[in-house]
Short mmCIF file of N, CA and C in Angstrom, two decimals:
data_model
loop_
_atom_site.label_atom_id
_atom_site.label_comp_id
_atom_site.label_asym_id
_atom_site.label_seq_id
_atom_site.Cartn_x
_atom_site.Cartn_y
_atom_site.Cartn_z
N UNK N 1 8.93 -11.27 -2.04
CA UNK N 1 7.64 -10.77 -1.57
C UNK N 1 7.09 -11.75 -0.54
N UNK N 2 6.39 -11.69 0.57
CA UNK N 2 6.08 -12.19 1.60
C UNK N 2 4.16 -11.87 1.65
N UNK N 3 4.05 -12.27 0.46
CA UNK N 3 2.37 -12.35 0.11
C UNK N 3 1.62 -12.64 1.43
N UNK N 4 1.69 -13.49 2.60
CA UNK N 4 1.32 -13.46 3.35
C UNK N 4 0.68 -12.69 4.45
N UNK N 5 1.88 -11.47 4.23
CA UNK N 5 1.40 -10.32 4.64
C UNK N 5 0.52 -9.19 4.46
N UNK N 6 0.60 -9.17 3.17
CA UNK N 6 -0.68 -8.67 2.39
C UNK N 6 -0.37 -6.97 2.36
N UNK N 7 -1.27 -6.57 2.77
CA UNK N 7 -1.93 -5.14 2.58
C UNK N 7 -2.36 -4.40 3.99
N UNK N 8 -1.43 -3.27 4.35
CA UNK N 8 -2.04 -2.79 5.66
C UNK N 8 -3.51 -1.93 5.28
N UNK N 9 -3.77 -1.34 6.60
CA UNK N 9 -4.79 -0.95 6.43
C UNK N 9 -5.04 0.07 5.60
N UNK N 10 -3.86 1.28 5.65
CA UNK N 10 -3.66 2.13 4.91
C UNK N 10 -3.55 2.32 3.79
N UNK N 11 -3.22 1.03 3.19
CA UNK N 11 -2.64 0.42 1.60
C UNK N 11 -1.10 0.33 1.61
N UNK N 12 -0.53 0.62 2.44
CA UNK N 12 0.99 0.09 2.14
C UNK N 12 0.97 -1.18 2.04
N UNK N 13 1.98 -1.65 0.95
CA UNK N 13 2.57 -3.06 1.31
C UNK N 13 3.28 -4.10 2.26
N UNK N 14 2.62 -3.97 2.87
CA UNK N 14 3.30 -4.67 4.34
C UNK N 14 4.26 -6.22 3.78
N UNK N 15 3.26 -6.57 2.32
CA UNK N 15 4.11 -8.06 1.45
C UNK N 15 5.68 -7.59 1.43
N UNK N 16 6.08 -6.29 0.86
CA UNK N 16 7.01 -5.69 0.38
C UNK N 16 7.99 -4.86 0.76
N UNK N 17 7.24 -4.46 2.31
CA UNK N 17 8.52 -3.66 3.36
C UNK N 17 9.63 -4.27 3.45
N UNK N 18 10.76 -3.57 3.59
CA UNK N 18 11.60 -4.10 4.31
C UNK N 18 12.07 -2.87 5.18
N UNK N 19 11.74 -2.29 5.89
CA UNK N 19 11.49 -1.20 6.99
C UNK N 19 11.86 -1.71 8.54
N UNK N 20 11.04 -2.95 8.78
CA UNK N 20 11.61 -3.36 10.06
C UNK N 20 11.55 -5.21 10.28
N UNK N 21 12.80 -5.78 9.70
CA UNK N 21 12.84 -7.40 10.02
C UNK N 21 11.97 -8.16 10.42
N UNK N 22 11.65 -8.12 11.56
CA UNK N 22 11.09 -8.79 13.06
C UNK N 22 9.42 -8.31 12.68
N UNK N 23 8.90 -7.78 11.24
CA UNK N 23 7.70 -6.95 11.63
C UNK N 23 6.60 -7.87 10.45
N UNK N 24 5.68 -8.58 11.41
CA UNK N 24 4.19 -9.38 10.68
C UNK N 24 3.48 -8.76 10.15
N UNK N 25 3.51 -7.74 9.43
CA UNK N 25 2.64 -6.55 8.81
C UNK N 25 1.59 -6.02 9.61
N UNK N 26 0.76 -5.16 9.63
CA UNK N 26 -0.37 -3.92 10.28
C UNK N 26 -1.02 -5.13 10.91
N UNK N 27 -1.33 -5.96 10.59
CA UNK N 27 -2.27 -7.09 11.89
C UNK N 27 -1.60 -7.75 12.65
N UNK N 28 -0.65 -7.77 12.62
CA UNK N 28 0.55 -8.44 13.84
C UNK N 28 0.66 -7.29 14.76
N UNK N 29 0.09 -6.10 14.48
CA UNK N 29 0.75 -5.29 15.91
C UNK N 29 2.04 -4.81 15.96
N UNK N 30 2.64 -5.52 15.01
CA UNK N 30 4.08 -5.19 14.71
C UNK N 30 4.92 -4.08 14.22
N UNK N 31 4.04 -3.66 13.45
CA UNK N 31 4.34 -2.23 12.91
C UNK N 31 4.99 -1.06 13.65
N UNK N 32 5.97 -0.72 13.38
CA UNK N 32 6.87 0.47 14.11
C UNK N 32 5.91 2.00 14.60
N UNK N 33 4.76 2.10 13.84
CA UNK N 33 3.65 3.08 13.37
C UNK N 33 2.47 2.30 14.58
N UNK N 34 2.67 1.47 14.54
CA UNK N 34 1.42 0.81 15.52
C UNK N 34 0.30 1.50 16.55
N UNK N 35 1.10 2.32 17.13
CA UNK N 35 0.32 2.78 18.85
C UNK N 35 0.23 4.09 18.39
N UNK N 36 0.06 4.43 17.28
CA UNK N 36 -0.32 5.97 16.51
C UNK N 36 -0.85 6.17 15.01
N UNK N 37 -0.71 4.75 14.82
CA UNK N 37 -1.39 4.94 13.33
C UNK N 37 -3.33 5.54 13.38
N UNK N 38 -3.33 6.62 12.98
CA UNK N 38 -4.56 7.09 12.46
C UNK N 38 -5.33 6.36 11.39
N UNK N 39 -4.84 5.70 10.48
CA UNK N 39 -5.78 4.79 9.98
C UNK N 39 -6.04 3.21 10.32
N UNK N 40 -5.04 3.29 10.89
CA UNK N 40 -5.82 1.90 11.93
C UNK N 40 -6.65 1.96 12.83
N UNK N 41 -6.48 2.83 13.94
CA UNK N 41 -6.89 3.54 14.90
C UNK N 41 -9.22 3.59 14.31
N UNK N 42 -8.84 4.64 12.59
CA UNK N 42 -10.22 4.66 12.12
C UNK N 42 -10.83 3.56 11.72
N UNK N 43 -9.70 2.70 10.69
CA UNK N 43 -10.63 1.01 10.60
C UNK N 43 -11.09 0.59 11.24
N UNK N 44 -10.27 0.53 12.50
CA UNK N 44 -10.66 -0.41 13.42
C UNK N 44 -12.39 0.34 14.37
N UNK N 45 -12.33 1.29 14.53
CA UNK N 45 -13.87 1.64 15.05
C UNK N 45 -14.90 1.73 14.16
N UNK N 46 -14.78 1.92 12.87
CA UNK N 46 -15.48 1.36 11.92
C UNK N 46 -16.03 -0.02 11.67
N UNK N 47 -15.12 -0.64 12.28
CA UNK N 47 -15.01 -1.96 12.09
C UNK N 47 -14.59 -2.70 10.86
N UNK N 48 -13.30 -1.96 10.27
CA UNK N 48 -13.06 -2.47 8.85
C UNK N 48 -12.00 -2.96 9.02
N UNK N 49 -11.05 -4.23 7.92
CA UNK N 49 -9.84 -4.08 7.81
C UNK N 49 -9.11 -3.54 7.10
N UNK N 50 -9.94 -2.88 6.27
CA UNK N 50 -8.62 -1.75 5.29
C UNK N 50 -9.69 -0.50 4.92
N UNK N 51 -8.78 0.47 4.73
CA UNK N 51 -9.60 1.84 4.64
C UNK N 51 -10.30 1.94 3.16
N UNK N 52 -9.45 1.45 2.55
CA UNK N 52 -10.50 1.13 0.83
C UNK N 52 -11.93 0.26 1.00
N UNK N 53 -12.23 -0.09 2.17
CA UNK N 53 -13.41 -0.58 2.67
C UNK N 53 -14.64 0.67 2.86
N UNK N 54 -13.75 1.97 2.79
CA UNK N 54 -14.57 2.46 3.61
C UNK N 54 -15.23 3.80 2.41
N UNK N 55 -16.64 3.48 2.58
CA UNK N 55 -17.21 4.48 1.62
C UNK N 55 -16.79 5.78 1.85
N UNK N 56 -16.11 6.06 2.53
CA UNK N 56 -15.52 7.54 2.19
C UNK N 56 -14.10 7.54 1.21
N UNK N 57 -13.96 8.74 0.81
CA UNK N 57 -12.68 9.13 -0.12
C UNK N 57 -11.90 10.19 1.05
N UNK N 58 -11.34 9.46 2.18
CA UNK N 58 -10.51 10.71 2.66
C UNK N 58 -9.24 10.64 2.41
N UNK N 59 -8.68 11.52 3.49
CA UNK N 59 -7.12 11.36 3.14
C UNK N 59 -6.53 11.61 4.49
N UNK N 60 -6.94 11.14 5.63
CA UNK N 60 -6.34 11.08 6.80
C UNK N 60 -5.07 10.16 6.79
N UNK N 61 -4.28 10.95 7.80
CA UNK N 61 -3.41 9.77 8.41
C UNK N 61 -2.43 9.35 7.43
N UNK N 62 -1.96 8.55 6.83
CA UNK N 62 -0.67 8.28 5.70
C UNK N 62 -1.89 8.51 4.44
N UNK N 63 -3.15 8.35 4.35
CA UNK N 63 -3.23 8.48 3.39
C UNK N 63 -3.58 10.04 2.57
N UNK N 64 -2.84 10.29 2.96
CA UNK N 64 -2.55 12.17 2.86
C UNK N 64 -1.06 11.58 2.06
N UNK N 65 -0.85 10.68 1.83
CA UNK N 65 0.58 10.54 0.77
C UNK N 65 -0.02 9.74 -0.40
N UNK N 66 0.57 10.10 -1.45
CA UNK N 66 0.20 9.33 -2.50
C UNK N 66 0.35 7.99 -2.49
N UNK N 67 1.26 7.06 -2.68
CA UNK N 67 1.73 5.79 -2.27
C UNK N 67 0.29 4.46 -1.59
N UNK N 68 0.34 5.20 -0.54
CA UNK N 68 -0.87 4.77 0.83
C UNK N 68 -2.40 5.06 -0.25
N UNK N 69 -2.58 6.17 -0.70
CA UNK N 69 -3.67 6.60 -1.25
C UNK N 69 -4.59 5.85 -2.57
N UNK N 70 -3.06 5.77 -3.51
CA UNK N 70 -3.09 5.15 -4.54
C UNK N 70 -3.50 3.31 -4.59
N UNK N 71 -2.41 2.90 -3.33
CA UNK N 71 -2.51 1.42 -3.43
C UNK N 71 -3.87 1.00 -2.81
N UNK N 72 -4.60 2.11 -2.22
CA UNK N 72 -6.28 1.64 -1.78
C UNK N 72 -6.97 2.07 -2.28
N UNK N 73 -6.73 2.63 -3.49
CA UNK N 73 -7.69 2.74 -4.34
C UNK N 73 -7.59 2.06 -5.56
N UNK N 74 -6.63 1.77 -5.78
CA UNK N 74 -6.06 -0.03 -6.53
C UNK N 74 -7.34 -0.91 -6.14
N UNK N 75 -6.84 -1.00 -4.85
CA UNK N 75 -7.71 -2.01 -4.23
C UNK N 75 -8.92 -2.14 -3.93
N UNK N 76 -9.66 -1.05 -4.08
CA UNK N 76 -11.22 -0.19 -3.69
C UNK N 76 -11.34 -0.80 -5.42
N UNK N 77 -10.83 -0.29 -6.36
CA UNK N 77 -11.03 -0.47 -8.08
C UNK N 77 -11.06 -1.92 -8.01
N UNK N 78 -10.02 -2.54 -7.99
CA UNK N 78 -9.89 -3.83 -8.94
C UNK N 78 -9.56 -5.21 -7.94
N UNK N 79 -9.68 -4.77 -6.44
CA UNK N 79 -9.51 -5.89 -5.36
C UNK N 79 -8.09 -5.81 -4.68
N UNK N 80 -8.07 -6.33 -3.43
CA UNK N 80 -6.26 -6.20 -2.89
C UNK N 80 -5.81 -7.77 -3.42
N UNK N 81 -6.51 -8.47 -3.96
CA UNK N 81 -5.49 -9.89 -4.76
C UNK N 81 -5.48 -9.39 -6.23
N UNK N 82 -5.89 -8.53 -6.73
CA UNK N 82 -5.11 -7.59 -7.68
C UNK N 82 -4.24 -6.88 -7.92
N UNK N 83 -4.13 -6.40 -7.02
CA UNK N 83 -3.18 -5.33 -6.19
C UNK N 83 -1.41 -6.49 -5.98
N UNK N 84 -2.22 -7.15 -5.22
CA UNK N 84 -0.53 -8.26 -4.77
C UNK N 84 -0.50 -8.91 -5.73
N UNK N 85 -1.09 -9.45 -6.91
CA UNK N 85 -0.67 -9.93 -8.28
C UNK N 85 0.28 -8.98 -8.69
N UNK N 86 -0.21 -8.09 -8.98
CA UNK N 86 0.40 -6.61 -9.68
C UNK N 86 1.85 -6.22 -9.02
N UNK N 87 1.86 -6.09 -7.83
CA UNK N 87 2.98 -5.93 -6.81
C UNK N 87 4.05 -6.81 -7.12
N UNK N 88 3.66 -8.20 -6.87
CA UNK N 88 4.39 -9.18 -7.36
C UNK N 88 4.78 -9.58 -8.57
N UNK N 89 4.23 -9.05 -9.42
CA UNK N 89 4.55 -9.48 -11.37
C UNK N 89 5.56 -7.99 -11.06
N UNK N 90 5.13 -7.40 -10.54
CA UNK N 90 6.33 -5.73 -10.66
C UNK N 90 7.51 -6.18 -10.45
N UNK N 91 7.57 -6.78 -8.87
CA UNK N 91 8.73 -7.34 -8.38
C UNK N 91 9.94 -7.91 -8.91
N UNK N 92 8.94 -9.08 -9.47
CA UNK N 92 9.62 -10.17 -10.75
C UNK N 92 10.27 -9.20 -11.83
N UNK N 93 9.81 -8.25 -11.88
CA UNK N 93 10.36 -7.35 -13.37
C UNK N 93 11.17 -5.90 -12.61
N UNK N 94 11.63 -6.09 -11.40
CA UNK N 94 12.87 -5.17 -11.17
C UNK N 94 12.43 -3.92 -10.48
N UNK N 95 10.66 -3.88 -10.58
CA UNK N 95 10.35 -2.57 -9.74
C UNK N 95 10.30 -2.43 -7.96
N UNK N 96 10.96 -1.94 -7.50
CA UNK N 96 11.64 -2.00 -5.59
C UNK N 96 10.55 -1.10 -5.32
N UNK N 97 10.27 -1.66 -3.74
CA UNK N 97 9.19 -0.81 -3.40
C UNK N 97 10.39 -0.41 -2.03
N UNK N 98 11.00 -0.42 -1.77
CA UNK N 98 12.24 0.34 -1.17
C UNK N 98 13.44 0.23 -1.50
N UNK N 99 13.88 1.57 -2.16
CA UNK N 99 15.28 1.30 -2.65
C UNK N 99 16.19 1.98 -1.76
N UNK N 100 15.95 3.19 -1.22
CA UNK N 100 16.38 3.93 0.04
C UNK N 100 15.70 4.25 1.00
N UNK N 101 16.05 3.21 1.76
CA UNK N 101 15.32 3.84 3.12
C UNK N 101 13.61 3.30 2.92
N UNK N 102 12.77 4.45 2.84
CA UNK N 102 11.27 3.79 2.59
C UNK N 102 10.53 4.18 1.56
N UNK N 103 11.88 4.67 0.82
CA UNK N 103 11.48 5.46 -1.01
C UNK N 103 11.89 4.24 -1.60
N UNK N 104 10.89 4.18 -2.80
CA UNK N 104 11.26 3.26 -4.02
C UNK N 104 10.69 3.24 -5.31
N UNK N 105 10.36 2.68 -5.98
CA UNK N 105 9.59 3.16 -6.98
C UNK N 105 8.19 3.89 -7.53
N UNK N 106 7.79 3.57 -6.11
CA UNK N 106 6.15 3.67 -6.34
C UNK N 106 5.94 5.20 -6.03
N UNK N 107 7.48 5.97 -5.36
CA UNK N 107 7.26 7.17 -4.35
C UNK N 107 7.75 8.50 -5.53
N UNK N 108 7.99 7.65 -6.88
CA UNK N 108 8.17 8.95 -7.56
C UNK N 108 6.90 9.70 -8.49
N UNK N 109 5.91 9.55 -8.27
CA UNK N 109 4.99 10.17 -8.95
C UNK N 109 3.95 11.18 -8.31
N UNK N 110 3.50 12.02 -8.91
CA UNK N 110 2.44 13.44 -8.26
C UNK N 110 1.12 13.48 -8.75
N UNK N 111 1.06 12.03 -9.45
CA UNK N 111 -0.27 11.83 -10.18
C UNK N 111 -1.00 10.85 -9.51
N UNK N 112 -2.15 10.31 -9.17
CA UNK N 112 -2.86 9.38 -8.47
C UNK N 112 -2.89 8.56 -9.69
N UNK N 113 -3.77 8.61 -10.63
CA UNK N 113 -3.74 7.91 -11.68
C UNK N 113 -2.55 7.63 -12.66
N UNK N 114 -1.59 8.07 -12.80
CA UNK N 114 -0.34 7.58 -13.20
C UNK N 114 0.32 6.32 -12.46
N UNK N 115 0.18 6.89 -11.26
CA UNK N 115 0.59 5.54 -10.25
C UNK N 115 -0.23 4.64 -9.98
N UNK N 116 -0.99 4.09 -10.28
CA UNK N 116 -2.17 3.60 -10.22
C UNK N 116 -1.87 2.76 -11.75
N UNK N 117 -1.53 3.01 -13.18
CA UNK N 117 -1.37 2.87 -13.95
C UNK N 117 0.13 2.23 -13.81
N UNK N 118 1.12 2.92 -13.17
CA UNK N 118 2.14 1.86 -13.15
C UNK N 118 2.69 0.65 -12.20
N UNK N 119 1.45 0.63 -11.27
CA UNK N 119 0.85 -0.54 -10.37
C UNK N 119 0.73 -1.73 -11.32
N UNK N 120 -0.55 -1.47 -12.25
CA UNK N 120 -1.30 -1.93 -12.58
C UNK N 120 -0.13 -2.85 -14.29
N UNK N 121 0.18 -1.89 -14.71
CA UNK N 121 1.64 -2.42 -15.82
C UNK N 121 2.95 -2.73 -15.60
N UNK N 122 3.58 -2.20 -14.41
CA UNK N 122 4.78 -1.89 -14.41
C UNK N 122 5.91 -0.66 -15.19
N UNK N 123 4.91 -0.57 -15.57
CA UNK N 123 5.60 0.35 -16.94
C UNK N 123 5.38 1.75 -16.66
N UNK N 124 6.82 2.68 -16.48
CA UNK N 124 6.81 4.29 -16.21
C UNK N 124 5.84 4.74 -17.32
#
């Protein structure tokens, strides 16, 4: 995990990609998504750095996927150094946040609060 990186704006794990090598997570500019991301694009004229900042409940932009949705509202609930505790104790215990491609564990559930719950334990 590359804690450093933290949390994009959207709530992906930017600590936990491995999507593109060469890439400093959503504030480096680096991001493959960069020059079209819709929720950066909104933080940023808001003036926020992450969309769980933002008193609305929408679902623009990635966070129209569960994954993105869930991990900022982790973070809206219980803080994003909760969130990367949690991420990271997962880690340590075998849960991949990409096992193919940019699916991994976090991408099998249809429940907000289920996933949210196995953030938060590790435990299916």
């Amino acid at each position: 995990m590359k804690r450093e990186l933290g949390i994009a704006r959207c709530g992906l794990a930017c600590c936990l990609c491995t999507e593109k090598a060469d890439c400093n997570g959503c504030g480096s500019n680096g991001c493959p998504d960069n020059d079209f991301c819709e929720n950066k694009k909104c933080s940023i004229a808001k003036g926020l750095a992450h969309c769980y900042e933002c008193e609305e409940n929408c679902r623009k932009g990635l966070l129209s996927k569960i994954k993105p949705y869930a991990f900022s509202l982790f973070a809206k609930t219980y803080g994003e150094e909760k969130l990367l505790d949690c991420l990271e104790r997962n880690e340590k215990n075998g849960v991949v946040y990409h096992r193919e491609g940019i699916t991994g564990d976090y991408d099998d559930f249809d429940d907000v609060g289920q996933l949210m719950n196995f953030i938060f334990t590790g435990v299916r």
